[in-house]
Amino acid sequence: MEVTQLERLETCMQRMAMGDRAYLFTFLHEFGPRVEAVVRRMLGEMGRRDVLADADELAALVQDACWVICERAAGWRRGGALPWSWAARAIRAEL
C-alpha cells in the first residue's frame, strides 16, 4: 500500500506536535519546495529581490519557516488549511 502525500504530511505534523523535532527534517525534505514557494512569494511582496537572488539565504529562510511550522504543529488540524498556509502570518513575521 502506498502512503499518500497527505498521509506523510499528517504524520510529520503529528510527530512534530508530539515534540519529535527530527521530523522537522523529514518535513523539510518532503514539503520544503511548497514552503519555499510561500517564502518566495512573501519576499517578492516585500520587494526583497536581493534575498531571492541569494540561494543560501533563501534556503535558510525556508528552514526557518519549517521551524515556525514545527513549533506550532500542535495547533494544526488535519482537514484544514495546509501548514504553510495556516502558519503564513507567523512565517512572514520571521522573515
XYZ file of N, CA and C in Angstrom:
285
model
N 0.843 -1.179 0.000
C 0.000 0.000 0.000
C 0.889 1.244 0.000
N 0.588 2.161 -0.882
C 1.369 3.383 -0.999
C 0.849 4.440 -0.028
N 1.779 5.087 0.634
C 1.424 6.165 1.553
C 1.256 7.441 0.725
N 0.133 8.104 0.900
C -0.118 9.315 0.126
C 0.638 10.499 0.715
N 0.765 11.534 -0.092
C 1.439 12.745 0.361
C 0.697 13.350 1.552
N -0.614 13.305 1.532
C -1.392 13.841 2.654
C -1.120 13.044 3.923
N -1.020 11.733 3.798
C -0.707 10.912 4.963
C 0.682 11.226 5.501
N 1.647 11.460 4.606
C 3.000 11.827 5.050
C 2.978 13.175 5.756
N 2.196 14.108 5.218
C 2.071 15.419 5.851
C 1.465 15.286 7.246
N 0.399 14.543 7.356
C -0.255 14.369 8.653
C 0.678 13.701 9.657
N 1.455 12.729 9.201
C 2.417 12.067 10.085
C 3.468 13.046 10.565
N 4.010 13.831 9.645
C 5.021 14.827 10.030
C 4.464 15.798 11.063
N 3.287 16.320 10.801
C 2.704 17.303 11.706
C 2.395 16.673 13.064
N 1.892 15.457 13.054
C 1.583 14.778 14.311
C 2.847 14.535 15.125
N 3.898 14.059 14.475
C 5.139 13.766 15.183
C 5.786 15.051 15.702
N 5.751 16.122 14.906
C 6.303 17.391 15.389
C 5.481 17.910 16.559
N 4.159 17.741 16.503
C 3.289 18.169 17.605
C 3.597 17.407 18.887
N 4.059 16.166 18.743
C 4.414 15.338 19.897
C 5.818 15.654 20.411
N 6.500 16.603 19.751
C 7.828 17.004 20.205
C 8.973 16.304 19.510
N 8.695 15.529 18.492
C 9.743 14.825 17.744
C 10.347 15.779 16.727
N 11.351 16.532 17.168
C 11.961 17.568 16.326
C 12.692 17.005 15.111
N 13.037 15.726 15.131
C 13.686 15.111 13.967
C 12.763 15.167 12.753
N 11.471 15.189 12.998
C 10.525 15.246 11.883
C 10.538 16.596 11.174
N 11.158 17.592 11.773
C 11.356 18.858 11.070
C 12.120 18.612 9.780
N 13.118 17.740 9.825
C 13.939 17.478 8.649
C 13.198 16.619 7.632
N 12.359 15.724 8.106
C 11.513 14.958 7.189
C 10.539 15.903 6.504
N 9.944 16.801 7.281
C 9.012 17.792 6.738
C 9.722 18.665 5.706
N 10.906 19.132 6.033
C 11.675 19.981 5.118
C 11.969 19.237 3.822
N 12.361 17.989 3.927
C 12.670 17.196 2.740
C 11.424 16.975 1.881
N 10.326 16.620 2.517
C 9.098 16.290 1.794
C 8.351 17.517 1.264
N 8.317 18.563 2.069
C 7.440 19.690 1.755
C 8.177 21.016 1.609
N 9.498 20.977 1.690
C 10.304 22.185 1.536
C 9.993 22.982 0.284
N 9.832 22.328 -0.888
C 9.519 23.099 -2.092
C 8.214 23.893 -1.985
N 7.225 23.342 -1.293
C 5.959 24.070 -1.140
C 6.142 25.247 -0.177
N 6.928 25.022 0.876
C 7.218 26.107 1.814
C 8.056 27.173 1.102
N 9.002 26.744 0.279
C 9.829 27.700 -0.459
C 8.974 28.601 -1.347
N 7.965 28.045 -1.985
C 7.086 28.855 -2.835
C 6.411 29.956 -2.023
N 5.995 29.633 -0.809
C 5.360 30.621 0.065
C 6.380 31.693 0.469
N 7.577 31.260 0.851
C 8.627 32.198 1.258
C 8.999 33.102 0.085
N 9.140 32.534 -1.104
C 9.464 33.343 -2.291
C 8.392 34.397 -2.547
N 7.135 33.989 -2.447
C 6.037 34.939 -2.675
C 6.091 36.075 -1.658
N 6.309 35.722 -0.404
C 6.370 36.743 0.646
C 7.538 37.698 0.425
N 8.691 37.150 0.090
C 9.859 38.003 -0.160
C 9.623 38.918 -1.352
N 8.972 38.388 -2.376
C 8.633 39.216 -3.533
C 7.710 40.359 -3.155
N 6.713 40.059 -2.320
C 5.787 41.100 -1.854
C 6.508 42.158 -1.037
N 7.576 41.762 -0.363
C 8.365 42.691 0.448
C 9.396 43.451 -0.393
N 9.505 43.075 -1.658
C 10.488 43.720 -2.526
C 11.911 43.258 -2.259
N 12.079 42.103 -1.643
C 13.406 41.607 -1.271
C 14.003 40.732 -2.366
N 14.203 41.319 -3.529
C 14.805 40.604 -4.656
C 16.237 40.184 -4.338
N 16.910 40.956 -3.487
C 18.282 40.613 -3.105
C 18.328 39.268 -2.382
N 17.370 39.022 -1.528
C 17.326 37.759 -0.793
C 16.932 36.623 -1.734
N 15.991 36.886 -2.627
C 15.586 35.875 -3.596
C 16.746 35.436 -4.475
N 17.687 36.329 -4.721
C 18.838 36.023 -5.576
C 19.943 35.265 -4.839
N 19.841 35.172 -3.523
C 20.868 34.506 -2.717
C 20.352 33.127 -2.294
N 20.824 32.084 -2.972
C 20.323 30.723 -2.740
C 20.525 30.269 -1.299
N 21.658 30.606 -0.704
C 21.920 30.187 0.674
C 20.982 30.887 1.654
N 20.772 32.160 1.454
C 19.865 32.921 2.329
C 18.435 32.402 2.185
N 18.024 32.135 0.959
C 16.681 31.602 0.716
C 16.514 30.243 1.393
N 17.497 29.373 1.255
C 17.430 28.052 1.894
C 17.327 28.180 3.412
N 18.054 29.121 3.987
C 17.994 29.330 5.437
C 16.610 29.822 5.854
N 16.018 30.691 5.062
C 14.682 31.199 5.389
C 13.620 30.114 5.249
N 13.782 29.226 4.284
C 12.850 28.102 4.139
C 12.961 27.197 5.366
N 14.182 26.953 5.806
C 14.372 26.129 7.010
C 13.752 26.826 8.228
N 13.932 28.131 8.324
C 13.313 28.891 9.422
C 11.787 28.775 9.367
N 11.227 28.862 8.165
C 9.774 28.756 8.007
C 9.285 27.371 8.439
N 10.047 26.347 8.102
C 9.681 24.987 8.538
C 9.757 24.876 10.057
N 10.731 25.541 10.647
C 10.836 25.542 12.110
C 9.613 26.225 12.736
N 9.162 27.321 12.120
C 7.959 28.017 12.604
C 6.776 27.050 12.598
N 6.638 26.297 11.523
C 5.553 25.325 11.422
C 5.710 24.253 12.491
N 6.927 23.778 12.665
C 7.200 22.738 13.664
C 6.826 23.214 15.069
N 7.195 24.425 15.405
C 6.905 24.963 16.736
C 5.409 25.087 17.004
N 4.636 25.241 15.944
C 3.198 25.441 16.091
C 2.380 24.214 15.696
N 3.034 23.108 15.441
C 2.374 21.916 14.903
C 1.217 21.429 15.767
N 1.305 21.600 17.054
C 0.234 21.123 17.939
C -1.093 21.839 17.685
N -1.044 23.036 17.126
C -2.268 23.782 16.854
C -2.884 23.502 15.497
N -2.165 22.794 14.653
C -2.657 22.484 13.308
C -3.668 21.346 13.361
N -4.695 21.434 12.544
C -5.714 20.381 12.489
C -5.818 19.838 11.069
N -5.771 18.526 10.954
C -5.917 17.910 9.640
C -7.293 18.229 9.084
N -7.345 18.336 7.790
C -8.602 18.688 7.138
C -8.778 20.184 6.978
N -7.899 20.958 7.607
C -7.955 22.412 7.478
C -6.967 22.894 6.432
N -6.507 24.088 6.613
C -5.534 24.672 5.690
C -4.221 23.891 5.767
N -3.492 23.879 4.669
C -2.172 23.257 4.666
C -1.257 24.038 5.609
N -0.307 23.376 6.246
C 0.502 24.025 7.289
C 1.171 25.326 6.846
N 1.681 25.384 5.627
C 2.371 26.592 5.162
C 1.400 27.736 4.902
N 0.142 27.432 4.677
C -0.884 28.480 4.571
C -1.396 28.847 5.956
N -1.631 27.833 6.774
C -2.128 28.012 8.134
C -1.178 28.875 8.965
N 0.128 28.702 8.773
C 1.137 29.432 9.560
C 1.720 30.630 8.804
N 1.071 31.065 7.753
C 1.637 32.112 6.889
C 1.975 33.398 7.656
N 1.108 33.842 8.519
C 1.390 35.080 9.259
C 2.600 34.917 10.172
N 2.707 33.780 10.807
C 3.864 33.527 11.684
C 5.146 33.422 10.864
N 5.063 32.798 9.694
C 6.234 32.700 8.831
C 6.667 34.094 8.382
N 5.704 34.879 7.936
C 6.028 36.244 7.469
C 6.672 37.072 8.578
N 6.230 36.884 9.804
C 6.796 37.627 10.937
C 8.257 37.271 11.159
N 8.672 36.077 10.740
C 10.061 35.648 10.919
C 10.976 36.098 9.789
N 10.402 36.508 8.672
C 11.228 36.888 7.514
C 11.928 38.211 7.705
